[in-house]
Short mmCIF file of C-alpha atoms in Angstrom, two decimals:
data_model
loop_
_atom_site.label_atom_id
_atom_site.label_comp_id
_atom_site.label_asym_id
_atom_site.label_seq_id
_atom_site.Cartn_x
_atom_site.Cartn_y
_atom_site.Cartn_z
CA UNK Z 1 -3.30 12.04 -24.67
CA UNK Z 2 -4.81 8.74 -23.81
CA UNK Z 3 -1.77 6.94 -23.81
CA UNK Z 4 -1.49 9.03 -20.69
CA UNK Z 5 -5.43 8.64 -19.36
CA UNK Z 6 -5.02 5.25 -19.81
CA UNK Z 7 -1.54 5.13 -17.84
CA UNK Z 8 -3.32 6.79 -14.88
CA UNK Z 9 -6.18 4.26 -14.72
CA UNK Z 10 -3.93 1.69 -14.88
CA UNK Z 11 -2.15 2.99 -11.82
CA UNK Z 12 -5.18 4.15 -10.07
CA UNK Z 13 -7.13 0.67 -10.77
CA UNK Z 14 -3.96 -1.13 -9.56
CA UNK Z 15 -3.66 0.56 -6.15
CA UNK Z 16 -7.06 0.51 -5.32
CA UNK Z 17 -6.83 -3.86 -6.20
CA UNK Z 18 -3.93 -3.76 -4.12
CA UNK Z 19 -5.16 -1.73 -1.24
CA UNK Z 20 -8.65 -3.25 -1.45
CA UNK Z 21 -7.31 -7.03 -1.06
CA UNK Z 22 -5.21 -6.12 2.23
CA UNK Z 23 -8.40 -4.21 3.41
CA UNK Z 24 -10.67 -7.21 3.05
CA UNK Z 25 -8.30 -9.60 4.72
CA UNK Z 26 -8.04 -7.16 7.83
CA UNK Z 27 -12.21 -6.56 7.49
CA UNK Z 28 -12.88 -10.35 6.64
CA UNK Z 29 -10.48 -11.80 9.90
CA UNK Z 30 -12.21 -9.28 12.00
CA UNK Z 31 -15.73 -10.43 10.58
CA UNK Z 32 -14.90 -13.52 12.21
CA UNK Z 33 -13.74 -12.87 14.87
CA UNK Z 34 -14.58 -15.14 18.20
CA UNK Z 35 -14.95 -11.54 20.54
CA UNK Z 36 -18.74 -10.51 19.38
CA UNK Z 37 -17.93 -6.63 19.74
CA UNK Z 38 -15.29 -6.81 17.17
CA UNK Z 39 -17.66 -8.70 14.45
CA UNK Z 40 -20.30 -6.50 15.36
CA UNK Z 41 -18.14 -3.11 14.97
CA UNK Z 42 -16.74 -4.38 11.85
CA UNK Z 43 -20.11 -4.94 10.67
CA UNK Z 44 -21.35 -1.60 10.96
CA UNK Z 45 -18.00 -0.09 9.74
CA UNK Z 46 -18.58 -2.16 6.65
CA UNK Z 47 -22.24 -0.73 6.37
CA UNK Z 48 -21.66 2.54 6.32
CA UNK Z 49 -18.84 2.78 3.62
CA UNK Z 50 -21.03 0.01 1.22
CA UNK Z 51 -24.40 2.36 2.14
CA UNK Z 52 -23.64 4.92 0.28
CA UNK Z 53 -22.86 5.45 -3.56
CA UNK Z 54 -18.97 5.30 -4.25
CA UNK Z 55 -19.18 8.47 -6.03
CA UNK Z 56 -20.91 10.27 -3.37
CA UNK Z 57 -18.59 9.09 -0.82
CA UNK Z 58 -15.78 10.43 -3.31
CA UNK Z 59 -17.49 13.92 -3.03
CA UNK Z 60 -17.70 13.56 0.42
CA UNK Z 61 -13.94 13.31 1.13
CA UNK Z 62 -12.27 15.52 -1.65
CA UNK Z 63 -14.94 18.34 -1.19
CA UNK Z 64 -16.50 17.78 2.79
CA UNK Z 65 -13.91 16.59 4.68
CA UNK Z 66 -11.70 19.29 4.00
CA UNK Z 67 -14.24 21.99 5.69
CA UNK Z 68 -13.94 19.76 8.96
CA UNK Z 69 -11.43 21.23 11.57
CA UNK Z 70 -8.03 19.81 11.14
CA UNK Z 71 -8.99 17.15 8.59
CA UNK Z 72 -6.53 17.64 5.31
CA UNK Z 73 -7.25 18.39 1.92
CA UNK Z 74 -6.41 15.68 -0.43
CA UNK Z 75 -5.33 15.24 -3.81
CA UNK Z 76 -7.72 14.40 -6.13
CA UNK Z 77 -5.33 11.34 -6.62
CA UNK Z 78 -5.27 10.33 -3.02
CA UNK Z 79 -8.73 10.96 -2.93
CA UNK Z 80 -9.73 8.44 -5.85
CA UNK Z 81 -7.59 6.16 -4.49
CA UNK Z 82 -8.48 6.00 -1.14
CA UNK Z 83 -12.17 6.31 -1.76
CA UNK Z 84 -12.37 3.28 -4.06
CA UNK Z 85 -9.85 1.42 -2.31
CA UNK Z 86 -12.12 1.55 0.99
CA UNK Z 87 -15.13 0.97 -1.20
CA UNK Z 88 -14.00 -2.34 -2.61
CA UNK Z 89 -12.21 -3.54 0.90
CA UNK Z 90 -15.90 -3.42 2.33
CA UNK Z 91 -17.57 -5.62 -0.33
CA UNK Z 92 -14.26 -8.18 -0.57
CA UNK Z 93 -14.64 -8.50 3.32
CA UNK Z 94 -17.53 -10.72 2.53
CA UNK Z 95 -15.68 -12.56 0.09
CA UNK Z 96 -12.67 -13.28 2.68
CA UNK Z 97 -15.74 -13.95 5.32
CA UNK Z 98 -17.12 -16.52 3.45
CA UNK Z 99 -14.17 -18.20 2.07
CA UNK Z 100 -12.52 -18.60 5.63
CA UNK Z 101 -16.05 -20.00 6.81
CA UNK Z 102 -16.05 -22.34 3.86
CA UNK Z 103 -12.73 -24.03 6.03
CA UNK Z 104 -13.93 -27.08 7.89
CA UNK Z 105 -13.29 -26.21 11.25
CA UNK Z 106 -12.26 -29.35 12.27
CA UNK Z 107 -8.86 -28.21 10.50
CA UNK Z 108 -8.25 -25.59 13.07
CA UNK Z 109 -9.13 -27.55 15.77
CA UNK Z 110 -6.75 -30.17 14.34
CA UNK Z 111 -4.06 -27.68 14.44
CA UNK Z 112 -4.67 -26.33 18.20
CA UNK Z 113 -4.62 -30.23 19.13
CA UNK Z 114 -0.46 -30.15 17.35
CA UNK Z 115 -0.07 -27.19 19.48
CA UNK Z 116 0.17 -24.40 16.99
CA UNK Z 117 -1.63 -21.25 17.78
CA UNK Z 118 -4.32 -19.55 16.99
CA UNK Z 119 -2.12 -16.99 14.26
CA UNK Z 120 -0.28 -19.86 13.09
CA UNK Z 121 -3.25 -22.14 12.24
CA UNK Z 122 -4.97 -19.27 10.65
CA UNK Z 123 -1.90 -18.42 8.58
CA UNK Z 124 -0.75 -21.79 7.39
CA UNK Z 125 -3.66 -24.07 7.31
CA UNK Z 126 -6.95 -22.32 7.35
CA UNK Z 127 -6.33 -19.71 4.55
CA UNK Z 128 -4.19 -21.14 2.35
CA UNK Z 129 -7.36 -23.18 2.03
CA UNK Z 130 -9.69 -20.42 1.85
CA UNK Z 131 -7.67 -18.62 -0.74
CA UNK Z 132 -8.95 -21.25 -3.15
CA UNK Z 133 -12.27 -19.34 -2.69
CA UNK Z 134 -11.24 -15.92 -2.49
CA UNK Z 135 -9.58 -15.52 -5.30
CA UNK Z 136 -11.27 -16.21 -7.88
CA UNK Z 137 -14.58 -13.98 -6.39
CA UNK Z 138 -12.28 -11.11 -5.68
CA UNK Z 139 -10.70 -11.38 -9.19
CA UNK Z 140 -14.36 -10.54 -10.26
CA UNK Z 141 -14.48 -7.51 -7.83
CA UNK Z 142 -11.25 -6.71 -9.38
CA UNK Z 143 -12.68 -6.34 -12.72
CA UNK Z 144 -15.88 -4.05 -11.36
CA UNK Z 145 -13.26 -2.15 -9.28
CA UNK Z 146 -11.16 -1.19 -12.85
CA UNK Z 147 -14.57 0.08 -14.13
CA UNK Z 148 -15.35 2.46 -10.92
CA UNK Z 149 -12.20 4.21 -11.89
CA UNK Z 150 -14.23 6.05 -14.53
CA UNK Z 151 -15.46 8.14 -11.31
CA UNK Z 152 -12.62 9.90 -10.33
CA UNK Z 153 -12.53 12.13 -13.52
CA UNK Z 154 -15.83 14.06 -11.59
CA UNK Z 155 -12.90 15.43 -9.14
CA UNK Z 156 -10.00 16.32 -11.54
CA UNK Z 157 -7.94 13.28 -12.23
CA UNK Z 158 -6.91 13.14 -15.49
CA UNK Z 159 -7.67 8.81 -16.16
CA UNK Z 160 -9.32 7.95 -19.78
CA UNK Z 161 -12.26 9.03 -19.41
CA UNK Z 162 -11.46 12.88 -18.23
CA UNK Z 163 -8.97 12.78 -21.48
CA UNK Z 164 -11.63 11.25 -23.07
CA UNK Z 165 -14.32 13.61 -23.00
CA UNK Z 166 -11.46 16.10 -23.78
CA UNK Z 167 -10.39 14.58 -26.82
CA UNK Z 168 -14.54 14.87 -27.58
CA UNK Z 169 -14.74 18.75 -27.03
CA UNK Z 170 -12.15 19.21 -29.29
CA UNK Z 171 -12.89 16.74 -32.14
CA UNK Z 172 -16.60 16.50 -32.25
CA UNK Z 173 -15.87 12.91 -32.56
CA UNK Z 174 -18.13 11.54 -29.66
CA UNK Z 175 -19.13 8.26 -31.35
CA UNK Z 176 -15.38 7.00 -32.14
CA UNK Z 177 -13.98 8.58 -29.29
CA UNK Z 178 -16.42 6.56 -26.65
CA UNK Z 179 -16.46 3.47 -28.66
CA UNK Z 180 -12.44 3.82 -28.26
CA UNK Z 181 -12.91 4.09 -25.18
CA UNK Z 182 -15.06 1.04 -24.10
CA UNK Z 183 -12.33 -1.21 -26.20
CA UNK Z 184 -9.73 0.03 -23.88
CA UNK Z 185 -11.41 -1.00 -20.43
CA UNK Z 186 -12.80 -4.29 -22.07
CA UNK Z 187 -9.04 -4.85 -22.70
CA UNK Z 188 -7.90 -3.85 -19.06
CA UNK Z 189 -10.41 -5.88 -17.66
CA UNK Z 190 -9.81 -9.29 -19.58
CA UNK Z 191 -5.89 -8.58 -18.61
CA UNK Z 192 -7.15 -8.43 -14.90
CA UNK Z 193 -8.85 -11.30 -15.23
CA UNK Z 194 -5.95 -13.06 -16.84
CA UNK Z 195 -3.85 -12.50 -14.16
CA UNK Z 196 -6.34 -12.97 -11.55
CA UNK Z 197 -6.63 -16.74 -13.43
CA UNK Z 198 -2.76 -17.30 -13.59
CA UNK Z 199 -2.92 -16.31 -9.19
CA UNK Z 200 -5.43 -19.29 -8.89
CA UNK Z 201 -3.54 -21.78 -10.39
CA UNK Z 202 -0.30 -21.09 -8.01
CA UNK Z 203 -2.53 -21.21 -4.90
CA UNK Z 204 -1.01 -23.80 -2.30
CA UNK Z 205 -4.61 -25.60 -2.47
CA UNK Z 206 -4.67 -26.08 -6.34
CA UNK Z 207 -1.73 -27.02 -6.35
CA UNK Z 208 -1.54 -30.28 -4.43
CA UNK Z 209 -4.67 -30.84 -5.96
CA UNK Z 210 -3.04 -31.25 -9.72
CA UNK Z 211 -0.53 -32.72 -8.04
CA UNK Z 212 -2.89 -35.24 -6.42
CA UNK Z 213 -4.37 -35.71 -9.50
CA UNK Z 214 -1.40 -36.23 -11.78
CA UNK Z 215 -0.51 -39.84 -12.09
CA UNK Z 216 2.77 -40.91 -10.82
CA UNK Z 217 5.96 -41.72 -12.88
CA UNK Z 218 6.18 -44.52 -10.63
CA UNK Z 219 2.68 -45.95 -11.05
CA UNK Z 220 2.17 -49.08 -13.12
CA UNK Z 221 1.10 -47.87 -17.15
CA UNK Z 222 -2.46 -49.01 -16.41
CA UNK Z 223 -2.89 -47.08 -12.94
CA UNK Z 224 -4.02 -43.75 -14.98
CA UNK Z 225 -7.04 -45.29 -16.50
#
């Protein structure tokens, strides 16, 4: 039985990562945006969905927005996953915010005086460069984001810690069961981090920078010191 909770939070923390890192790019460009009522719309969308508590939110859309005319009723899946995907979009679009600003902007305005436009110096010079600070603060998200999957069991969905507090009921076992339990997200999260640390080091920016700091193999024996 959690062989199978645990297969479920594994797929529910992976689609909210996934959905909450294309989020944040879409939030983060639009936070800096050069038209003011853009940055200021995004603002207050990203407000209201960090205001309130994640797991009130969740209530919110599997149990409110049903009793709204012509809104749909949701799976408790699709709920979860929607819910914390949104949740973590919102708090990365700070991260991608402050990594693009990090970009000296003389790089863009190097690129607009090439000719390339304004999507093409964005995509291939400015973040490339700002992925070297994106990453590795969203790989920290990442690892909070695996832990508010232990939510979702409060609307049905069957992840480790609804089987869990099953596997309590029955045995009476509450000590081993929980202590179980926290081993198996300690090991989720150090495997998200691990693979969060293997993304930085094939960023474009790191890259040339080992690169740049490997000596060459045609540099005289002495050039290293």
């Amino acid at each position: 039985m959690l062989i199978q909770g645990l297969w479920v939070t594994v797929w529910v923390s992976s689609c909210i990562i996934l959905g909450a890192a294309l989020g944040a790019i879409m939030l983060g460009v639009l936070r800096v945006s050069r038209t003011g009522v853009i940055r200021v719309l995004s603002m207050v969308f990203i407000e209201c969905i960090r205001g309130p508590s994640a797991l009130v939110l969740l209530f919110w859309v599997f149990y409110a927005l049903p009793l709204l005319p012509g809104m749909p009723q949701l799976s408790p899946l699709a709920a979860a996953i929607l819910v914390l995907a949104l949740d973590g979009a919102v708090y990365g679009a700070e991260i991608v915010r402050a990594g693009i600003e990090a970009v000296n902007r003389g790089q863009a305005d190097a690129c607009h005086a090439l000719g390339l436009s304004r999507f093409q110096s964005f995509t291939k010079v400015v973040l490339p460069q700002a992925l070297s600070q994106i990453v590795p603060a969203f790989g920290s998200l990442a690892r909070g984001m695996i832990k508010w999957t232990s939510i979702v069991s409060f609307i049905g969905v069957q992840d480790i810690l609804y089987v869990a507090n099953n596997v309590r009921a029955q045995t009476f076992e509450t000590t081993i069961v929980f202590c179980l339990l926290a081993v198996l997200y300690w090991i989720l999260t150090v495997l998200c981090g691990l693979v969060f640390r293997e993304l930085e080091q094939v960023l474009p920016l790191n890259r040339a920078l080992r690169a740049a700091r490997a000596p060459s193999a045609y540099a005289p024996a002495g050039a290293a010191q």
